[in-house]
Each structure stands twice: as C-alpha cells, then as structure tokens.
mmCIF file of C-alpha atoms and ligand atoms in Angstrom:
data_model
loop_
_atom_site.group_PDB
_atom_site.id
_atom_site.type_symbol
_atom_site.label_atom_id
_atom_site.label_comp_id
_atom_site.label_asym_id
_atom_site.label_seq_id
_atom_site.Cartn_x
_atom_site.Cartn_y
_atom_site.Cartn_z
ATOM 1 C CA MET A 1 -10.260 2.744 21.037
ATOM 2 C CA ALA A 2 -8.780 2.003 17.079
ATOM 3 C CA THR A 3 -5.989 -0.398 17.353
ATOM 4 C CA ILE A 4 -3.492 -0.603 14.663
ATOM 5 C CA ILE A 5 -2.876 -4.554 14.355
ATOM 6 C CA GLY A 6 -0.273 -4.439 11.677
ATOM 7 C CA GLY A 7 0.285 -3.911 7.374
ATOM 8 C CA VAL A 8 0.283 -5.667 4.821
ATOM 9 C CA ALA A 9 2.680 -4.707 1.751
ATOM 10 C CA THR A 10 2.208 -5.798 -2.100
ATOM 11 C CA THR A 11 3.286 -5.406 -5.308
ATOM 12 C CA HIS A 12 0.123 -4.468 -7.704
ATOM 13 C CA VAL A 13 0.975 -5.198 -10.745
ATOM 14 C CA PRO A 14 -2.544 -5.562 -13.711
ATOM 15 C CA SER A 15 -1.585 -9.256 -14.437
ATOM 16 C CA ILE A 16 -2.321 -10.214 -11.055
ATOM 17 C CA GLY A 17 -5.988 -9.774 -11.760
ATOM 18 C CA LYS A 18 -6.021 -10.915 -14.979
ATOM 19 C CA ALA A 19 -4.359 -14.760 -13.466
ATOM 20 C CA ILE A 20 -6.901 -14.112 -10.467
ATOM 21 C CA ALA A 21 -9.669 -14.449 -13.470
ATOM 22 C CA ASP A 22 -8.064 -16.806 -15.262
ATOM 23 C CA LYS A 23 -7.196 -19.383 -12.735
ATOM 24 C CA LYS A 24 -3.852 -19.749 -13.188
ATOM 25 C CA GLN A 25 -2.497 -19.288 -9.191
ATOM 26 C CA ASN A 26 -0.955 -22.343 -9.485
ATOM 27 C CA ASP A 27 0.788 -22.552 -12.724
ATOM 28 C CA PRO A 28 4.212 -22.712 -12.578
ATOM 29 C CA TYR A 29 4.817 -18.958 -13.282
ATOM 30 C CA TRP A 30 2.429 -17.964 -10.696
ATOM 31 C CA ARG A 31 2.708 -20.520 -8.083
ATOM 32 C CA PRO A 32 5.282 -19.308 -5.624
ATOM 33 C CA PHE A 33 4.201 -15.682 -5.659
ATOM 34 C CA PHE A 34 0.734 -16.388 -4.946
ATOM 35 C CA ARG A 35 1.929 -19.276 -2.193
ATOM 36 C CA GLY A 36 2.904 -15.891 -0.920
ATOM 37 C CA PHE A 37 -0.293 -14.956 0.273
ATOM 38 C CA ASP A 38 -0.913 -18.129 2.595
ATOM 39 C CA TYR A 39 0.795 -16.885 5.503
ATOM 40 C CA VAL A 40 -1.219 -13.583 4.586
ATOM 41 C CA HIS A 41 -4.521 -15.433 4.957
ATOM 42 C CA GLY A 42 -3.749 -17.377 7.563
ATOM 43 C CA TRP A 43 -2.889 -13.637 9.374
ATOM 44 C CA LEU A 44 -6.072 -11.634 8.492
ATOM 45 C CA ALA A 45 -8.468 -14.876 9.843
ATOM 46 C CA LYS A 46 -6.613 -14.722 12.930
ATOM 47 C CA GLU A 47 -6.451 -10.568 13.910
ATOM 48 C CA LYS A 48 -9.943 -10.045 12.072
ATOM 49 C CA PRO A 49 -9.458 -6.247 10.899
ATOM 50 C CA ASP A 50 -12.006 -4.011 10.648
ATOM 51 C CA VAL A 51 -10.984 -1.480 8.104
ATOM 52 C CA ALA A 52 -7.773 -1.338 5.752
ATOM 53 C CA VAL A 53 -6.283 2.349 5.387
ATOM 54 C CA VAL A 54 -4.766 1.455 1.990
ATOM 55 C CA PHE A 55 -2.121 3.530 0.669
ATOM 56 C CA TYR A 56 -1.373 3.319 -3.411
ATOM 57 C CA ASN A 57 -0.994 5.408 -6.234
ATOM 58 C CA ASP A 58 -3.664 6.049 -8.900
ATOM 59 C CA HIS A 59 -2.572 5.001 -12.162
ATOM 60 C CA GLY A 60 -4.795 8.024 -14.395
ATOM 61 C CA LEU A 61 -8.382 5.862 -13.179
ATOM 62 C CA ASN A 62 -9.332 8.474 -10.545
ATOM 63 C CA PHE A 63 -6.752 11.218 -11.134
ATOM 64 C CA PHE A 64 -5.264 12.382 -14.799
ATOM 65 C CA LEU A 65 -1.647 14.875 -15.705
ATOM 66 C CA ASP A 66 -4.077 17.499 -15.523
ATOM 67 C CA LYS A 67 -5.337 17.885 -12.216
ATOM 68 C CA LEU A 68 -3.093 15.895 -9.567
ATOM 69 C CA PRO A 69 -3.325 15.671 -5.936
ATOM 70 C CA THR A 70 0.272 15.102 -4.331
ATOM 71 C CA PHE A 71 -1.771 13.113 -1.308
ATOM 72 C CA ALA A 72 -5.715 12.385 -2.069
ATOM 73 C CA VAL A 73 -8.012 10.380 0.608
ATOM 74 C CA GLY A 74 -11.150 8.766 0.108
ATOM 75 C CA ALA A 75 -14.300 10.067 2.304
ATOM 76 C CA ALA A 76 -16.582 7.987 0.236
ATOM 77 C CA LYS A 77 -19.018 5.663 1.429
ATOM 78 C CA GLU A 78 -18.194 3.304 -1.362
ATOM 79 C CA TYR A 79 -15.638 3.406 -3.900
ATOM 80 C CA ARG A 80 -16.164 1.963 -7.235
ATOM 81 C CA ASN A 81 -13.483 0.335 -9.482
ATOM 82 C CA GLU A 82 -13.921 0.735 -13.628
ATOM 83 C CA ASP A 83 -12.316 -0.761 -16.662
ATOM 84 C CA GLU A 84 -8.984 0.711 -16.643
ATOM 85 C CA GLY A 85 -7.930 -1.129 -20.564
ATOM 86 C CA TRP A 86 -5.842 -3.473 -18.950
ATOM 87 C CA GLY A 87 -8.183 -6.708 -19.528
ATOM 88 C CA ILE A 88 -9.223 -7.103 -15.904
ATOM 89 C CA PRO A 89 -12.087 -7.554 -15.124
ATOM 90 C CA VAL A 90 -14.125 -4.448 -12.839
ATOM 91 C CA SER A 91 -14.261 -5.490 -9.481
ATOM 92 C CA ARG A 92 -17.198 -4.933 -6.774
ATOM 93 C CA SER A 93 -17.162 -1.910 -4.776
ATOM 94 C CA ILE A 94 -15.487 -1.680 -1.694
ATOM 95 C CA ALA A 95 -17.102 -0.226 1.685
ATOM 96 C CA GLY A 96 -16.042 3.301 2.944
ATOM 97 C CA ASP A 97 -15.550 4.218 6.189
ATOM 98 C CA PRO A 98 -16.596 8.076 5.806
ATOM 99 C CA ASP A 99 -16.556 8.698 9.954
ATOM 100 C CA LEU A 100 -12.740 7.371 9.896
ATOM 101 C CA SER A 101 -11.842 8.959 6.741
ATOM 102 C CA TRP A 102 -12.989 12.370 8.109
ATOM 103 C CA HIS A 103 -10.964 12.130 11.391
ATOM 104 C CA LEU A 104 -8.107 10.984 9.397
ATOM 105 C CA ILE A 105 -8.868 13.806 7.072
ATOM 106 C CA ASN A 106 -9.182 16.560 10.188
ATOM 107 C CA ALA A 107 -5.796 15.345 11.865
ATOM 108 C CA LEU A 108 -3.926 15.588 8.273
ATOM 109 C CA VAL A 109 -5.123 19.116 7.851
ATOM 110 C CA GLU A 110 -4.179 19.914 11.784
ATOM 111 C CA ASP A 111 -0.607 18.456 11.335
ATOM 112 C CA GLU A 112 0.014 20.560 8.630
ATOM 113 C CA PHE A 113 -0.625 17.805 5.000
ATOM 114 C CA ASP A 114 -2.583 20.013 2.628
ATOM 115 C CA ILE A 115 -4.575 16.732 1.152
ATOM 116 C CA THR A 116 -7.093 17.322 -1.378
ATOM 117 C CA MET A 117 -10.016 15.508 0.012
ATOM 118 C CA CYS A 118 -12.035 12.995 -1.952
ATOM 119 C CA GLN A 119 -16.205 12.286 -1.105
ATOM 120 C CA ASP A 120 -16.030 10.574 -4.582
ATOM 121 C CA MET A 121 -13.386 8.240 -5.725
ATOM 122 C CA LEU A 122 -12.594 5.560 -7.833
ATOM 123 C CA ILE A 123 -10.549 2.873 -7.388
ATOM 124 C CA ASP A 124 -8.100 0.836 -9.583
ATOM 125 C CA HIS A 125 -5.710 -1.706 -9.734
ATOM 126 C CA ALA A 126 -3.823 -0.593 -6.702
ATOM 127 C CA VAL A 127 -6.817 -1.219 -4.462
ATOM 128 C CA THR A 128 -8.458 -3.799 -6.317
ATOM 129 C CA ILE A 129 -6.025 -6.103 -6.480
ATOM 130 C CA PRO A 130 -4.227 -6.271 -3.213
ATOM 131 C CA MET A 131 -8.072 -6.579 -1.914
ATOM 132 C CA ALA A 132 -8.359 -10.258 -3.899
ATOM 133 C CA LEU A 133 -5.119 -11.506 -3.239
ATOM 134 C CA MET A 134 -5.943 -10.904 0.473
ATOM 135 C CA TRP A 135 -9.364 -12.331 0.530
ATOM 136 C CA PRO A 136 -9.945 -14.560 -2.447
ATOM 137 C CA GLY A 137 -12.985 -15.781 -3.913
ATOM 138 C CA GLU A 138 -15.322 -14.276 -0.847
ATOM 139 C CA ASN A 139 -16.487 -10.644 0.221
ATOM 140 C CA TRP A 140 -14.114 -8.719 1.233
ATOM 141 C CA PRO A 141 -14.928 -8.352 5.059
ATOM 142 C CA VAL A 142 -13.242 -5.101 5.762
ATOM 143 C CA ARG A 143 -14.133 -1.089 4.856
ATOM 144 C CA ILE A 144 -11.334 0.791 3.425
ATOM 145 C CA VAL A 145 -9.967 4.333 3.684
ATOM 146 C CA PRO A 146 -7.848 4.910 0.356
ATOM 147 C CA VAL A 147 -4.860 7.424 0.795
ATOM 148 C CA ASP A 148 -3.481 8.079 -3.169
ATOM 149 C CA ILE A 149 -0.208 9.219 -3.375
ATOM 150 C CA ASN A 150 1.174 10.964 -6.806
ATOM 151 C CA THR A 151 3.863 8.396 -7.834
ATOM 152 C CA VAL A 152 3.219 9.461 -10.996
ATOM 153 C CA GLN A 153 4.344 13.065 -12.216
ATOM 154 C CA HIS A 154 7.115 14.546 -11.108
ATOM 155 C CA PRO A 155 7.588 16.405 -8.157
ATOM 156 C CA LEU A 156 6.802 13.428 -6.227
ATOM 157 C CA PRO A 157 6.636 13.652 -2.421
ATOM 158 C CA SER A 158 9.477 12.686 -0.449
ATOM 159 C CA LEU A 159 10.515 9.106 1.220
ATOM 160 C CA LYS A 160 10.769 11.364 4.242
ATOM 161 C CA ARG A 161 7.245 13.313 3.595
ATOM 162 C CA CYS A 162 5.380 9.574 3.341
ATOM 163 C CA LEU A 163 7.178 8.565 6.196
ATOM 164 C CA LYS A 164 5.563 11.215 8.348
ATOM 165 C CA LEU A 165 2.451 11.450 6.405
ATOM 166 C CA GLY A 166 1.707 7.550 7.644
ATOM 167 C CA GLN A 167 3.363 8.556 11.062
ATOM 168 C CA SER A 168 0.230 11.278 11.122
ATOM 169 C CA ILE A 169 -2.022 8.689 9.641
ATOM 170 C CA GLY A 170 -0.824 6.705 12.566
ATOM 171 C CA ARG A 171 -1.235 9.056 15.881
ATOM 172 C CA ALA A 172 -5.025 10.257 14.404
ATOM 173 C CA LEU A 173 -5.714 5.830 14.196
ATOM 174 C CA GLU A 174 -4.216 5.885 17.810
ATOM 175 C CA SER A 175 -6.620 8.427 19.072
ATOM 176 C CA TYR A 176 -10.042 7.178 17.211
ATOM 177 C CA PRO A 177 -12.632 6.900 20.069
ATOM 178 C CA GLN A 178 -14.726 3.359 18.472
ATOM 179 C CA ASP A 179 -12.643 0.193 18.909
ATOM 180 C CA LEU A 180 -11.875 -0.637 16.002
ATOM 181 C CA ARG A 181 -9.206 -3.498 14.892
ATOM 182 C CA VAL A 182 -7.255 -1.430 11.780
ATOM 183 C CA MET A 183 -4.704 -2.663 9.629
ATOM 184 C CA VAL A 184 -2.382 -0.363 6.913
ATOM 185 C CA VAL A 185 -1.848 -1.684 3.391
ATOM 186 C CA GLY A 186 0.885 -1.005 1.024
ATOM 187 C CA THR A 187 0.766 -1.401 -2.522
ATOM 188 C CA GLY A 188 2.858 -1.470 -5.354
ATOM 189 C CA GLY A 189 6.869 -1.941 -6.197
ATOM 190 C CA LEU A 190 8.894 -2.659 -5.653
ATOM 191 C CA SER A 191 12.076 -2.315 -8.309
ATOM 192 C CA HIS A 192 10.506 -1.967 -11.985
ATOM 193 C CA GLN A 193 10.815 0.002 -15.079
ATOM 194 C CA LEU A 194 7.971 -0.166 -17.300
ATOM 195 C CA ASP A 195 9.502 2.369 -20.485
ATOM 196 C CA GLY A 196 12.635 3.818 -21.770
ATOM 197 C CA PRO A 197 15.801 2.649 -22.021
ATOM 198 C CA ARG A 198 15.773 0.681 -18.598
ATOM 199 C CA ALA A 199 12.552 -0.808 -19.157
ATOM 200 C CA GLY A 200 12.858 -4.302 -17.254
ATOM 201 C CA PHE A 201 15.042 -2.965 -14.817
ATOM 202 C CA ILE A 202 14.971 -5.346 -11.608
ATOM 203 C CA ASN A 203 17.784 -4.762 -8.609
ATOM 204 C CA LYS A 204 17.619 -7.675 -6.147
ATOM 205 C CA GLU A 205 20.165 -6.231 -3.984
ATOM 206 C CA PHE A 206 18.137 -2.991 -3.463
ATOM 207 C CA ASP A 207 15.246 -4.412 -3.063
ATOM 208 C CA GLN A 208 15.987 -6.756 -0.482
ATOM 209 C CA LEU A 209 18.328 -3.593 1.770
ATOM 210 C CA CYS A 210 14.475 -2.312 1.550
ATOM 211 C CA LEU A 211 13.330 -5.205 3.076
ATOM 212 C CA ASP A 212 15.661 -5.493 5.645
ATOM 213 C CA LYS A 213 15.729 -1.242 6.748
ATOM 214 C CA ILE A 214 12.166 -0.567 5.950
ATOM 215 C CA VAL A 215 11.613 -3.042 9.500
ATOM 216 C CA ALA A 216 13.125 -1.255 12.265
ATOM 217 C CA GLU A 217 15.559 1.814 10.208
ATOM 218 C CA PRO A 218 13.109 3.167 7.820
ATOM 219 C CA GLU A 219 14.554 6.647 8.647
ATOM 220 C CA THR A 220 17.390 5.493 6.421
ATOM 221 C CA LEU A 221 15.260 4.873 3.587
ATOM 222 C CA ALA A 222 13.586 8.346 3.956
ATOM 223 C CA ARG A 223 17.204 9.578 2.747
ATOM 224 C CA TYR A 224 17.255 8.629 -0.227
ATOM 225 C CA SER A 225 16.307 11.464 -2.686
ATOM 226 C CA ILE A 226 13.402 10.591 -5.151
ATOM 227 C CA HIS A 227 16.069 11.013 -8.105
ATOM 228 C CA ASP A 228 18.315 8.116 -6.370
ATOM 229 C CA TRP A 229 15.612 6.045 -5.874
ATOM 230 C CA VAL A 230 14.837 5.866 -9.104
ATOM 231 C CA LYS A 231 18.192 5.262 -9.963
ATOM 232 C CA GLU A 232 17.890 2.383 -7.405
ATOM 233 C CA SER A 233 14.505 1.397 -8.251
ATOM 234 C CA GLY A 234 13.557 2.146 -11.870
ATOM 235 C CA ALA A 235 11.667 5.434 -12.557
ATOM 236 C CA GLN A 236 7.926 2.949 -11.300
ATOM 237 C CA GLY A 237 10.442 1.843 -8.475
ATOM 238 C CA VAL A 238 8.949 5.167 -6.738
ATOM 239 C CA GLU A 239 5.814 3.569 -5.497
ATOM 240 C CA PHE A 240 7.766 1.747 -2.520
ATOM 241 C CA LEU A 241 6.173 5.654 -1.287
ATOM 242 C CA ASN A 242 3.520 3.584 -0.453
ATOM 243 C CA TRP A 243 5.221 1.293 1.454
ATOM 244 C CA MET A 244 7.346 4.504 3.237
ATOM 245 C CA ALA A 245 3.580 5.234 4.203
ATOM 246 C CA MET A 246 2.551 2.191 5.784
ATOM 247 C CA ARG A 247 5.008 1.603 8.118
ATOM 248 C CA GLY A 248 5.171 5.315 9.071
ATOM 249 C CA ALA A 249 1.153 4.671 10.190
ATOM 250 C CA LEU A 250 3.134 1.354 12.059
ATOM 251 C CA THR A 251 3.066 3.358 15.279
ATOM 252 C CA GLY A 252 4.367 0.209 17.924
ATOM 253 C CA ARG A 253 7.053 -2.284 18.271
ATOM 254 C CA VAL A 254 7.380 -3.616 14.628
ATOM 255 C CA SER A 255 8.418 -7.160 13.364
ATOM 256 C CA GLU A 256 8.502 -8.894 10.290
ATOM 257 C CA LEU A 257 6.015 -11.932 10.509
ATOM 258 C CA HIS A 258 6.299 -13.050 6.567
ATOM 259 C CA ARG A 259 8.158 -12.029 3.764
ATOM 260 C CA ASN A 260 7.717 -13.243 0.137
ATOM 261 C CA TYR A 261 9.971 -12.049 -2.608
ATOM 262 C CA HIS A 262 9.613 -13.312 -6.166
ATOM 263 C CA ILE A 263 11.143 -12.396 -9.426
ATOM 264 C CA PRO A 264 10.022 -11.579 -12.230
ATOM 265 C CA ILE A 265 6.240 -11.087 -11.922
ATOM 266 C CA SER A 266 5.756 -9.659 -15.657
ATOM 267 C CA ASN A 267 8.492 -7.182 -16.134
ATOM 268 C CA THR A 268 8.298 -6.093 -11.768
ATOM 269 C CA ALA A 269 9.840 -7.531 -8.445
ATOM 270 C CA ALA A 270 6.862 -8.855 -6.657
ATOM 271 C CA ALA A 271 7.664 -8.467 -3.099
ATOM 272 C CA THR A 272 4.696 -10.010 -0.150
ATOM 273 C CA VAL A 273 5.264 -8.890 3.718
ATOM 274 C CA VAL A 274 3.055 -8.616 7.363
ATOM 275 C CA TYR A 275 4.103 -6.358 9.499
ATOM 276 C CA GLY A 276 3.024 -6.929 13.123
ATOM 277 C CA ASN A 277 2.528 -4.016 15.192
ATOM 278 C CA ALA A 278 3.112 -4.753 19.351
ATOM 279 C CA LYS A 279 2.027 -1.719 21.785
ATOM 280 C CA GLU A 280 4.754 0.056 22.804
ATOM 281 C CA VAL A 281 3.790 -0.252 27.068
ATOM 282 C CA GLN A 282 6.726 2.259 27.751
ATOM 283 C CA ARG A 283 5.917 4.520 25.274
ATOM 284 C CA LYS A 284 2.525 5.075 26.230
ATOM 285 C CA ALA A 285 3.186 5.501 29.966
ATOM 286 C CA ALA A 286 5.218 7.814 29.647
HETATM 287 FE FE1 FE2 B 1 1.409 0.897 -10.255
#
C-alpha cells in the first residue's frame, strides 16, 4: 500500500528561480532563505519519496482567465515547463505517474469533487521552483501528480473546501495498492500582495498564526472566509489554499519537523516547513 511519509510546503516566488540560475544561494540577501532547505534535503535523503503530489496554483501558463478550473488534476506521463516571461530558465520536464493520477481522479469524483482532468498539462514556477529547491543540482528523483487550485480568479474555493480536497486525496493515497512512498507538497504564500494600494503588504503575526495552527488545528484556519483571508494575508496570500490542501492530505499524526520563516523574498513572506505524518495505529485498528 502507498505510505504518506509527510509534507513539505514552501513559497514559490519567481525570483528564486533567477537566484538559483545565477548561483546566488550564499548572497546575504538569499542565504537565510536557502539555508532553510538544509533540513529539507536531509529529510528527503532519509525518506526517499517515490512520488510527490504537488498542490499549487497555475499563474496563466496552463490556464488563463477565459477558462479557469477550480481544481485540476494532472494525468500525464510527463509535465513540461515553458517560458513564463519572468526571465527564469525553462526547467526540465518532470515525469508523471498516470496510474496514481487516475486513482486519485476516480476517488475525487467519487467523493463529489468536480475536478478537471488533464492528460496534457504545462507546469509553471509554482511547481518547478519548489522542485529545484528540494533537489538542487540533480535529477529530480520523484514522479509528480500536480493538483492545481484556482487562487487567481474569484470566486476562489474556500479554505475549508481545499482542506477537504486534501483529505479526499489523503484517503485515496492510503487505498492505493502499490507500495509507494508518497510526499505531499504545498506551494506559494505566505502573506503577500502584488498590486493595488497595499502592494508589498506582509503580515508577520498572521503568518505565525497560520504556521502554528496548520499543524494540529487546520479547522481553525478553515473557518476564515476568502475575503477575510485577503484582508489578513494580502491578495496573493490566498495561495495558502495550496498549503491547506497539502495539510488535508496528511492523514496521520502530524508533527512539525522544520520551520523557516524569512521576510521578505521579493515582496513575499517566505516560509518553508516539513511535516511528519506518523501512522495513527488506533484509528487504523478501529
Ligand atoms: Fe504565486
């Protein structure tokens, strides 16, 4: 059976890709952020995941405002990255796992999630930058199942709905008959706003609340409306929806193994976390 080994969440600001390309990891500006990945690298080397289910938001590369699904799940053999116009290098393609994708898609539809299924899907910096951060300078040793959540065009799905989406995927992963080691990834956030009178807005206190509550009390965060979330976290802080889905997919006893919070990266509050997911023995036996 598949095992959900844990989760990683990280910001995905495009300028990180440029910093990687220019080898600026040890520059004073970048060092506190990149050092936050030392623990992640050790954890991944120890845990050796086969597959990563990546919750992210497309920024107009694959979907645009004319057709924008609320939830889209990749079912491709391979996911291509293309030039997004940010000046960051186009990354290598990433291998998919269509069998697992279809298992998750079937389970989600069975669970009444009306998702869009994508047998051809481009992935943008919201997937490739976290991959490059997690596995720098080497072939990425996992297959992925990308799960895109609309954080771009309102109405957005609620935090509660995204938590439930993750929970549905978590249950589906647990029922997958292959012996796979699966990690879940949430990308984006934390607080930031790119435009309007509040451009550059960062809310450190609210970010800390999110990082504290998401481990053991994600339901507390799920009570926020999207409008209240924008108020507290900025217009693009809604990328936390990806974190909520990631957290939902951790079905066992969740613990924070690592946290790095650094402001700012570009105009974003950057956070990197690792969560363990121990099996709930009692729940399994019940
Ligand atoms: Fe983003």
